[in-house]
Short mmCIF file of C-alpha atoms in Angstrom, two decimals:
data_model
loop_
_atom_site.label_atom_id
_atom_site.label_comp_id
_atom_site.label_asym_id
_atom_site.label_seq_id
_atom_site.Cartn_x
_atom_site.Cartn_y
_atom_site.Cartn_z
CA MET Q 8 20.57 246.06 152.91
CA LEU Q 9 21.27 249.28 150.89
CA SER Q 10 24.54 249.80 152.70
CA SER Q 11 25.78 246.18 152.01
CA LEU Q 12 24.85 246.70 148.25
CA ALA Q 13 26.69 250.09 148.17
CA THR Q 14 29.59 248.39 149.72
CA ALA Q 15 29.60 245.77 147.18
CA VAL Q 16 29.30 248.18 144.27
CA ALA Q 17 32.03 250.20 145.59
CA ALA Q 18 34.36 247.17 146.14
CA ALA Q 19 33.82 245.61 142.71
CA PRO Q 20 36.71 247.37 141.02
CA CYS Q 21 38.95 246.04 143.57
CA ALA Q 22 37.99 242.64 142.79
CA PHE Q 23 40.38 242.88 139.63
CA GLY Q 24 43.46 243.44 141.72
CA TYR Q 25 44.40 247.16 140.90
CA GLY Q 26 41.19 248.65 139.78
CA ALA Q 27 38.91 248.31 136.83
CA PRO Q 28 39.84 246.26 133.79
CA PHE Q 29 42.21 248.00 131.27
CA VAL Q 30 43.96 250.05 133.98
CA GLY Q 31 47.59 249.64 134.05
CA TRP Q 32 50.53 249.35 131.71
CA TRP Q 33 49.51 246.41 129.83
CA TRP Q 34 46.47 248.31 128.01
CA ILE Q 35 49.38 249.28 125.22
CA PHE Q 36 49.01 245.67 123.86
CA ILE Q 37 45.55 246.35 122.58
CA PRO Q 38 46.49 248.96 120.10
CA ILE Q 39 49.73 247.13 119.13
CA PHE Q 40 47.66 243.96 118.33
CA TRP Q 41 45.36 245.83 116.14
CA ILE Q 42 48.23 247.70 114.24
CA LEU Q 43 49.84 244.36 113.74
CA VAL Q 44 46.60 242.94 112.43
CA PHE Q 45 46.16 245.85 109.93
CA VAL Q 46 49.93 245.38 108.87
CA LEU Q 47 49.48 241.77 108.14
CA ILE Q 48 46.30 242.48 106.15
CA PHE Q 49 47.52 245.20 104.11
CA GLY Q 50 50.76 243.42 103.56
CA PHE Q 51 49.06 240.43 102.30
CA PHE Q 52 46.62 242.14 100.01
CA GLY Q 53 49.42 244.73 98.77
CA ARG Q 54 51.62 241.67 97.79
CA ARG Q 55 48.79 240.26 95.83
CA TRP Q 56 48.13 243.37 94.18
CA ARG Q 57 51.55 243.94 93.23
CA ARG Q 58 52.00 240.43 91.73
CA ALA Q 59 48.84 240.96 89.78
CA ALA Q 60 50.07 244.24 88.37
CA ILE Q 61 53.35 242.76 87.39
CA ALA Q 62 51.58 239.99 85.63
CA ARG Q 63 49.37 242.35 83.70
CA GLY Q 64 52.66 244.10 82.58
CA GLY Q 65 52.37 247.05 84.87
CA TYR Q 66 55.24 248.62 86.62
CA GLY Q 67 56.93 250.20 83.68
CA GLY Q 68 56.99 247.42 81.26
CA TRP Q 69 57.63 244.41 83.66
CA GLY Q 70 55.73 241.26 82.78
CA PRO Q 71 55.80 238.59 80.00
CA HIS Q 72 55.43 241.00 77.15
CA GLY Q 73 56.42 244.26 78.62
CA SER Q 74 59.82 243.33 79.51
CA THR Q 75 60.78 242.32 76.07
CA ARG Q 76 59.49 245.45 74.60
CA SER Q 77 61.30 247.50 77.25
CA ALA Q 78 64.66 245.46 76.20
CA GLU Q 79 64.08 246.17 72.60
CA GLN Q 80 63.68 249.82 73.37
CA THR Q 81 66.90 249.86 75.51
CA LEU Q 82 68.83 247.96 72.78
CA ALA Q 83 67.61 250.61 70.05
CA GLN Q 84 68.68 253.50 72.45
CA ARG Q 85 72.16 251.89 72.73
CA TYR Q 86 72.41 251.58 69.01
CA ALA Q 87 71.20 255.14 68.62
CA ASN Q 88 73.89 256.32 71.04
CA GLY Q 89 76.59 254.56 69.30
CA ASP Q 90 77.37 252.21 72.03
CA ILE Q 91 76.93 249.14 70.00
CA ASP Q 92 77.35 248.54 66.01
CA GLU Q 93 74.60 247.48 63.55
CA GLN Q 94 75.90 243.96 63.40
CA GLU Q 95 75.76 243.58 67.30
CA TYR Q 96 72.23 245.30 67.44
CA ARG Q 97 70.84 242.95 64.91
CA ALA Q 98 72.16 239.90 66.66
CA ARG Q 99 70.90 240.89 69.95
CA LEU Q 100 67.46 241.94 68.59
CA GLU Q 101 67.17 238.53 67.11
CA VAL Q 102 67.86 236.92 70.38
CA LEU Q 103 65.42 238.96 72.13
CA ARG Q 104 62.63 238.16 69.83
CA ALA Q 105 63.53 234.54 69.67
CA ASN Q 106 63.24 234.59 73.57
CA ARG Q 107 59.95 236.35 73.34
CA ASP Q 108 58.49 233.91 70.95
CA SER Q 109 59.48 230.89 72.82
CA ALA Q 110 58.10 232.31 76.16
#
């Protein structure tokens, strides 16, 4: 009785074909699966975080109000550098402020 139990226990790993489970080349799929799961989770939540930051006006002035403020600053800098004259500066500033008010 004891010898047949010992034989059954010793032969159990052979029942899987090539030894115990997770032995062989295909074990690499388990970490690849979990890496993909984490990439998808972080990608999804990262995208939501970036969109929320943009909507709040984050990322250097992007957003509904930050972009207009940044455009006005750029326009003022161009006027200060002498790239545009006063008439063009005032015309473009008026357009920017009209677009800001309509948005």
